[in-house]
PDB file of C-alpha atoms in Angstrom:
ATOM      1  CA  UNK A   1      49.296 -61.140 -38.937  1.00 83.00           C
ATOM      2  CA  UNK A   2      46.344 -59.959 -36.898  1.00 90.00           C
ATOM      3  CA  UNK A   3      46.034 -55.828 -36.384  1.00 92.00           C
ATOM      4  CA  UNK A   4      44.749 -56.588 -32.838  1.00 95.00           C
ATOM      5  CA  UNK A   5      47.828 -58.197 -31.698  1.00 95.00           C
ATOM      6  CA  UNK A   6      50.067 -55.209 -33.536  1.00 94.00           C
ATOM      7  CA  UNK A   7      47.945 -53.178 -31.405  1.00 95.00           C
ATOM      8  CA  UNK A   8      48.604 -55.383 -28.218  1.00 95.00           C
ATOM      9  CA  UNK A   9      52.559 -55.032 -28.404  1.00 94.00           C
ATOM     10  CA  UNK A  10      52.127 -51.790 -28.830  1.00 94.00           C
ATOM     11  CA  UNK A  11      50.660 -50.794 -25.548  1.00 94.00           C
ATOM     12  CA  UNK A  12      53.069 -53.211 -23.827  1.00 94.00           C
ATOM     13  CA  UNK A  13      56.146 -50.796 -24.230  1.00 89.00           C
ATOM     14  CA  UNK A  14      57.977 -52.408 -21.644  1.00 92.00           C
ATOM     15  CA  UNK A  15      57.997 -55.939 -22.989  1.00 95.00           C
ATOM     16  CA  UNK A  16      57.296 -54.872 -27.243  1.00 94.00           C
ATOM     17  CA  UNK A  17      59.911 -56.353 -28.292  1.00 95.00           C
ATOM     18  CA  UNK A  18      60.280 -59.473 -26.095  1.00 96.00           C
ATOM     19  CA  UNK A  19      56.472 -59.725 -27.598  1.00 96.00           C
ATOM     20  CA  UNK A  20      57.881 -59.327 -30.911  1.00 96.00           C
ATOM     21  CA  UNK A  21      60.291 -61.999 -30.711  1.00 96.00           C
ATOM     22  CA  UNK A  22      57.715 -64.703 -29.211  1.00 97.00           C
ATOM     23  CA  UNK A  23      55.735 -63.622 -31.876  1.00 97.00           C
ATOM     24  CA  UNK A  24      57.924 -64.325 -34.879  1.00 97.00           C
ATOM     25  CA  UNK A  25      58.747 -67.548 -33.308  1.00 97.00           C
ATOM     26  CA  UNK A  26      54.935 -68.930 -32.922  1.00 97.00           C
ATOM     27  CA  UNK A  27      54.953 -67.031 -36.978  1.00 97.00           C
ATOM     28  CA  UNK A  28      57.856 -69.102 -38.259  1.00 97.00           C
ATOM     29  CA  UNK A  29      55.723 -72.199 -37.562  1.00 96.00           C
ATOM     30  CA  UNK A  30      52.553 -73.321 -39.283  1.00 97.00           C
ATOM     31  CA  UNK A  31      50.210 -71.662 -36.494  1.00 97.00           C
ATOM     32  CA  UNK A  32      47.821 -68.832 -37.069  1.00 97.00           C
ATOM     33  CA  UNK A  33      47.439 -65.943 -35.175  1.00 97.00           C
ATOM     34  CA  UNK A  34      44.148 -65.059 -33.435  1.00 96.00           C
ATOM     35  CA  UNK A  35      43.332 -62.789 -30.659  1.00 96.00           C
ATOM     36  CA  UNK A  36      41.312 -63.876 -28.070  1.00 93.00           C
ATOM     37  CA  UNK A  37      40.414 -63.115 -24.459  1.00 88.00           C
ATOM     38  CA  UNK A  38      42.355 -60.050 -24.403  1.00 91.00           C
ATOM     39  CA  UNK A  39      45.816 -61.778 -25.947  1.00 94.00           C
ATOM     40  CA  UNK A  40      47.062 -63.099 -28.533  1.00 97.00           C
ATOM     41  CA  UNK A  41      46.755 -66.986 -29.244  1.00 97.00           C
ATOM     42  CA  UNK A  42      48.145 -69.086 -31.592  1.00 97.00           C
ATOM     43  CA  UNK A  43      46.148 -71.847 -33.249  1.00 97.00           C
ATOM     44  CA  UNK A  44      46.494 -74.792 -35.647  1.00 96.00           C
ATOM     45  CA  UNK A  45      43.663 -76.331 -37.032  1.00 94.00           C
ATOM     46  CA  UNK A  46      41.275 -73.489 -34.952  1.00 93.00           C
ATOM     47  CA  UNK A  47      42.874 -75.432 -32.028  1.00 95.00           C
ATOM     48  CA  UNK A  48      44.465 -73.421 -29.582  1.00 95.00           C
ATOM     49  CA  UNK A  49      47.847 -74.374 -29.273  1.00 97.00           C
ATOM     50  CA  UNK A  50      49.936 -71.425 -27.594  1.00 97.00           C
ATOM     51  CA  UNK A  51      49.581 -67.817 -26.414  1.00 96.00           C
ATOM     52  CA  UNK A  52      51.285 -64.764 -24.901  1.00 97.00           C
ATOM     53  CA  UNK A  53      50.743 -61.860 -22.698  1.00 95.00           C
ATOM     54  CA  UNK A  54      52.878 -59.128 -20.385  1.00 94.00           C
ATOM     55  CA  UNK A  55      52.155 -57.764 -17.021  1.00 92.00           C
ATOM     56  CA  UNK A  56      53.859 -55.400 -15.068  1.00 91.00           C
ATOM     57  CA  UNK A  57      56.900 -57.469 -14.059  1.00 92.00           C
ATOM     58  CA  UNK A  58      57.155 -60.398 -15.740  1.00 94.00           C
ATOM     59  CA  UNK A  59      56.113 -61.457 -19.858  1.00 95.00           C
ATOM     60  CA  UNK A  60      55.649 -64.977 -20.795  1.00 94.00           C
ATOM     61  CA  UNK A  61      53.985 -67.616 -23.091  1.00 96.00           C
ATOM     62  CA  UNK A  62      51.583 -70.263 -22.388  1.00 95.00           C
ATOM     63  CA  UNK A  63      51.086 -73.541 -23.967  1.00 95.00           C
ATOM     64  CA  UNK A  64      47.407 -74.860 -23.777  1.00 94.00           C
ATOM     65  CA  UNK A  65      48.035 -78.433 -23.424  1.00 93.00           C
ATOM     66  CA  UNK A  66      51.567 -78.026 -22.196  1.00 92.00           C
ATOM     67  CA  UNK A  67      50.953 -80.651 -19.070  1.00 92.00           C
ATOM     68  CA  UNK A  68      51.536 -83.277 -22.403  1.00 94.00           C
ATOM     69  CA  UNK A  69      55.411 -81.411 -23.152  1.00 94.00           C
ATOM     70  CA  UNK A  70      58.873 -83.176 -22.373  1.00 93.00           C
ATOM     71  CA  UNK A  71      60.118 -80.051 -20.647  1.00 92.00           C
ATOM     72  CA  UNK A  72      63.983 -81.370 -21.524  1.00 91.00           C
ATOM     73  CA  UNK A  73      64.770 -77.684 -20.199  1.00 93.00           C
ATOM     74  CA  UNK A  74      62.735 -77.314 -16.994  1.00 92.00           C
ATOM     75  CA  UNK A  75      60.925 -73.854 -17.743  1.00 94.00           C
ATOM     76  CA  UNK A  76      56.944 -75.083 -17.949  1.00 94.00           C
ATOM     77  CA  UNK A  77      55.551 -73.963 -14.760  1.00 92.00           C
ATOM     78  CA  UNK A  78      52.097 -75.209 -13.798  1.00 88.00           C
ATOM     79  CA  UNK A  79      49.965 -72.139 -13.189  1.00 74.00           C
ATOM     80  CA  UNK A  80      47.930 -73.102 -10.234  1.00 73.00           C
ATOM     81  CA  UNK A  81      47.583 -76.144  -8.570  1.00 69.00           C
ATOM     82  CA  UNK A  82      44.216 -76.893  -9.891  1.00 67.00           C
ATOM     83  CA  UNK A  83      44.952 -76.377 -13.500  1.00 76.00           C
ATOM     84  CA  UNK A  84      45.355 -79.948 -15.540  1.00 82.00           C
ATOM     85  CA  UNK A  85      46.571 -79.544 -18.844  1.00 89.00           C
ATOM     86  CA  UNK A  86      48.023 -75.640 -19.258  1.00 91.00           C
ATOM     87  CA  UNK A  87      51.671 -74.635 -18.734  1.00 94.00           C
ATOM     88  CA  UNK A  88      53.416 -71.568 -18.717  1.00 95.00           C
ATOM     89  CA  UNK A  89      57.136 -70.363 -19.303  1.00 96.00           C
ATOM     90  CA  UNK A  90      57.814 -67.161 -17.802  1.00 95.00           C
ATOM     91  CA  UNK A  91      60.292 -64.379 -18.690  1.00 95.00           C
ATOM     92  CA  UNK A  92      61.996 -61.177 -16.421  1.00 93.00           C
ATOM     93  CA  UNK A  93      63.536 -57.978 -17.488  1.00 89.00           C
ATOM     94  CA  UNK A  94      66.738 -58.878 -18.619  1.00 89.00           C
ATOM     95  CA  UNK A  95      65.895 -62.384 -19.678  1.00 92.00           C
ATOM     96  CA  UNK A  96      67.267 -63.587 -22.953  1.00 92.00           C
ATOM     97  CA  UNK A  97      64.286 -65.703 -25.222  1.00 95.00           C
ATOM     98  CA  UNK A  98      66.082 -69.168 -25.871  1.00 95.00           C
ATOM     99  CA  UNK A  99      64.548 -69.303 -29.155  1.00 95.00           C
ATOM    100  CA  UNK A 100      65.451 -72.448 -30.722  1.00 96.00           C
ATOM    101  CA  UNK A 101      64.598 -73.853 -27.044  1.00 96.00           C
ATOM    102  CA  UNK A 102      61.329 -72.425 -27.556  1.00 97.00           C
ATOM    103  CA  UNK A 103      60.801 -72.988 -31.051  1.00 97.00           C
ATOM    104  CA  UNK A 104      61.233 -77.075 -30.246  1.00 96.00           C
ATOM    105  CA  UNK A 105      58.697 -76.572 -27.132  1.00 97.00           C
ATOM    106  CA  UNK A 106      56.347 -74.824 -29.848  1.00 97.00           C
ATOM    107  CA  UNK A 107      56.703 -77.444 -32.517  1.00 97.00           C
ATOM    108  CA  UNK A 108      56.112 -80.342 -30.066  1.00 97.00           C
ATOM    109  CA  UNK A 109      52.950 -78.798 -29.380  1.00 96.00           C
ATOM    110  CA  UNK A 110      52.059 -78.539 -32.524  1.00 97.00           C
ATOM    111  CA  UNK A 111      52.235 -81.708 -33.201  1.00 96.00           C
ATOM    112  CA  UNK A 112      50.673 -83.285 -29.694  1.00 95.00           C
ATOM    113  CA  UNK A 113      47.843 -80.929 -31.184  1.00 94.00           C
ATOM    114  CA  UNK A 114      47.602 -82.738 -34.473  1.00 94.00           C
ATOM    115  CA  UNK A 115      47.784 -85.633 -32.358  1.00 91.00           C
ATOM    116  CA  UNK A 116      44.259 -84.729 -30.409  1.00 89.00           C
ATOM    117  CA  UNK A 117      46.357 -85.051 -27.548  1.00 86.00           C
ATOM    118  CA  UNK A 118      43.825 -83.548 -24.858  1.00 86.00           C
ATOM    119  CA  UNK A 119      43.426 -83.521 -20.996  1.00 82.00           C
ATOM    120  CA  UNK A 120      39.735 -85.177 -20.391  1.00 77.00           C
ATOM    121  CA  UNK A 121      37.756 -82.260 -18.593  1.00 68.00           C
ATOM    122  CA  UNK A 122      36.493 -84.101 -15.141  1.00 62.00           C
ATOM    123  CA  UNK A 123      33.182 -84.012 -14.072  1.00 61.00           C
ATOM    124  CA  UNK A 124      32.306 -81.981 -11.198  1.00 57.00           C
ATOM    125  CA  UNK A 125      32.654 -84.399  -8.266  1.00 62.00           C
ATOM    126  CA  UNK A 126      30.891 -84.358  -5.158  1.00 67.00           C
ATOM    127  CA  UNK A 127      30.760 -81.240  -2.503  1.00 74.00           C
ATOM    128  CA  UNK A 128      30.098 -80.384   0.701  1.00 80.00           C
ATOM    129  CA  UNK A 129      26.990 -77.978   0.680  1.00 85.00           C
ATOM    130  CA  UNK A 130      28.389 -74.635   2.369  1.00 86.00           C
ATOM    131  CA  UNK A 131      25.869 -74.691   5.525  1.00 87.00           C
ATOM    132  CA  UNK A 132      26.340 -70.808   5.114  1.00 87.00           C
ATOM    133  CA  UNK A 133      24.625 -70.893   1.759  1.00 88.00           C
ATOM    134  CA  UNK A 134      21.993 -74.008   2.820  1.00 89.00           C
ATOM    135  CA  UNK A 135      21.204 -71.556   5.689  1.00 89.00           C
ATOM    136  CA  UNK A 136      20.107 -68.714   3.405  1.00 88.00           C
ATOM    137  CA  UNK A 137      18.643 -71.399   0.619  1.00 88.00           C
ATOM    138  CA  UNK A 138      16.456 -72.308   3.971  1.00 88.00           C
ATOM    139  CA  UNK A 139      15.185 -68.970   4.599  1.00 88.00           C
ATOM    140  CA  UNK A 140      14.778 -67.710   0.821  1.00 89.00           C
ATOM    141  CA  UNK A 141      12.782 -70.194  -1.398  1.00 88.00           C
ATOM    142  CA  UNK A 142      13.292 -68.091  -4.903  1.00 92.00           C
ATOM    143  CA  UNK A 143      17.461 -68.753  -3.833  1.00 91.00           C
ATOM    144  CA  UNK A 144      16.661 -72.750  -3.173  1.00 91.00           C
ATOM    145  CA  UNK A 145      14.897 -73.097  -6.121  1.00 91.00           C
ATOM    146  CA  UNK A 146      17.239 -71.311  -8.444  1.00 92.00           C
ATOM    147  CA  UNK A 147      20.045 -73.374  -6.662  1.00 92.00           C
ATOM    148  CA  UNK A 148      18.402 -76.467  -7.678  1.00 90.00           C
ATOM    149  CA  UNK A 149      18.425 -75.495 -11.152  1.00 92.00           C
ATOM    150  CA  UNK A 150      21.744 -75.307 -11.405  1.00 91.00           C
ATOM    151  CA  UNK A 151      24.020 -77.488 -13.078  1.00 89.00           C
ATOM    152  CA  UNK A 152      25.989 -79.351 -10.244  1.00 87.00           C
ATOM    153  CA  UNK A 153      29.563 -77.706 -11.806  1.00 87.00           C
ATOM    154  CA  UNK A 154      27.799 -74.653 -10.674  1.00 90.00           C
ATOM    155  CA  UNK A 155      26.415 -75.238  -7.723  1.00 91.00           C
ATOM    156  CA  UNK A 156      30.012 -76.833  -6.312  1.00 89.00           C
ATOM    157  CA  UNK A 157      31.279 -73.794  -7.558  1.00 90.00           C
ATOM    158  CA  UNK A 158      29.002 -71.430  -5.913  1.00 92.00           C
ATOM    159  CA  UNK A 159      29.266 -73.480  -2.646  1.00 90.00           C
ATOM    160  CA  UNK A 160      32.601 -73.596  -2.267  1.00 90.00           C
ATOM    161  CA  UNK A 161      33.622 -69.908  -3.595  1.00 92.00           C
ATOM    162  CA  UNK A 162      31.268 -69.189  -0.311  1.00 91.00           C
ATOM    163  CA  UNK A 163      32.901 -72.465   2.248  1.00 89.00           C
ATOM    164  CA  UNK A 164      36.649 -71.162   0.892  1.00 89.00           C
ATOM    165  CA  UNK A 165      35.522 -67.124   2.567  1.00 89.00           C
ATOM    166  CA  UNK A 166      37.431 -67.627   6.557  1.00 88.00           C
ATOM    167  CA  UNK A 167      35.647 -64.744   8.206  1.00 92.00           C
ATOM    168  CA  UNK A 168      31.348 -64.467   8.455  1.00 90.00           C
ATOM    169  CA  UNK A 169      31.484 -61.163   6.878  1.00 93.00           C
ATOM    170  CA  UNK A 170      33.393 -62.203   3.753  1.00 93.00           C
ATOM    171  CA  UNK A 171      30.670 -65.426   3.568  1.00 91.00           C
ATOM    172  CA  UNK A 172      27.871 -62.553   3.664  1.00 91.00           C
ATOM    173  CA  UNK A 173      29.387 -60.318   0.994  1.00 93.00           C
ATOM    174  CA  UNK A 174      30.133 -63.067  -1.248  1.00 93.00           C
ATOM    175  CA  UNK A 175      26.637 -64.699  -0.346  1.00 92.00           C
ATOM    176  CA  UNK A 176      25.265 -60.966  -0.923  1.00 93.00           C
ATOM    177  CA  UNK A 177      27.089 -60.909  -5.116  1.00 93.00           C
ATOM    178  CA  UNK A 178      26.263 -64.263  -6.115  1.00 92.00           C
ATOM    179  CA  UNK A 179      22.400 -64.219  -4.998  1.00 93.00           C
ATOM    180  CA  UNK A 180      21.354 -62.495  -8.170  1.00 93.00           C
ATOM    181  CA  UNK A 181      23.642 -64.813 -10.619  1.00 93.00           C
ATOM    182  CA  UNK A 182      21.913 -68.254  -9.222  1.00 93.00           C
ATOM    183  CA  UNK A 183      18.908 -66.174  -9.417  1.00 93.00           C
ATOM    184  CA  UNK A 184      20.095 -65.734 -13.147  1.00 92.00           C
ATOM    185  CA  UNK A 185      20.504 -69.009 -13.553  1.00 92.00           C
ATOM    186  CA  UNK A 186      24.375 -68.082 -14.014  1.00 90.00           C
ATOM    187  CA  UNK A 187      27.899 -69.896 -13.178  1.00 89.00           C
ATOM    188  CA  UNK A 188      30.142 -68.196 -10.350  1.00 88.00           C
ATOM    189  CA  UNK A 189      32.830 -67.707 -13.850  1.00 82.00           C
ATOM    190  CA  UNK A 190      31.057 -67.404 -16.813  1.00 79.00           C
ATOM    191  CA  UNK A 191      31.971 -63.455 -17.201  1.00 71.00           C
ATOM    192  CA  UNK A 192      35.517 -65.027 -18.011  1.00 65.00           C
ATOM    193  CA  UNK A 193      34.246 -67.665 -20.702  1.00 60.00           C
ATOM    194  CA  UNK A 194      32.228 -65.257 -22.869  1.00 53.00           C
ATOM    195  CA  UNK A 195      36.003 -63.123 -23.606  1.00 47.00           C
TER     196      UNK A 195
END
């Protein structure tokens, strides 16, 4: 048992021992426990398999390649509507942990791990340039050039976290943060892959 995830359920007093029971479940099974990006994950092999986490009003697990689950029960929920392969189940006050349901979701995963069952990460396809941002690339040659030396997963993403803004002002703030990561030669979310 990692310390770090003791210390995790500990400072979620609402939801410790929901926490506690997800935990021996993802225990009982072959999986090690890690603790990454702020959580605690579950692994097999060093492969991520599963994780969990609490917020204010809702606790709930995550299954890293859950798109690949039967979901006999109907409780994976995609996260957002751009995310491919991960699934969540999610759990409110009150809620009781099914946990031979949830012990068979775990162990299927498990085993579609073993499997090197994996969603194929798609390359970054071809954007729009925001003519916000070509605007300012136009009038700032240090921005173009830095642009250019982008990888083109980054530059979508930097183009279209600026085309998604509505209003002119949120384009110029958002315009106004990113400069200095292109200038760093940085992605829009790479603060999030370094956890």
């Amino acid at each position: 048992m990692n310390p770090k995830v003791d210390t995790y359920i500990e400072t979620k007093s609402n939801w410790s021992e929901e926490l506690k029971t997800l935990r021996s479940i993802f225990l009982s099974t072959e999986m090690e426990e890690d603790f990454k990006w702020g959580g605690p994950v579950y692994t097999v092999n060093g492969k991520n398999v599963t994780g969990m986490a609490a917020f204010k009003n809702h606790y709930g697990m995550w299954f890293f390649n859950g798109v690949f689950l039967k979901d006999n029960h109907s409780l994976l929920v995609n996260t957002q509507e751009t995310t491919k392969a991960l699934r969540q189940i999610k759990f409110k006050k009150g809620e009781e942990i099914p946990t031979d349901i949830i012990r068979d979701y775990v162990l299927e995963a498990i085993e579609n791990e073993k499997q090197g069952l994996k969603v194929a990460p798609s390359k970054p396809g071809a954007y729009s340039l925001s003519p916000y941002l070509k605007e300012a690339m136009d009038n700032d040659s240090e921005l173009l050039n830095a642009f250019i030396a982008l990888t083109p997963g980054k530059q979508k993403d930097y183009s279209n976290h600026i085309s998604d803004a509505k209003q002119e002002k949120t384009k110029a703030s958002r315009l106004e943060k990113i400069r200095p990561m292109i200038l760093a030669g940085g992605g829009l979310h790479d603060k999030y892959k370094n956890c």
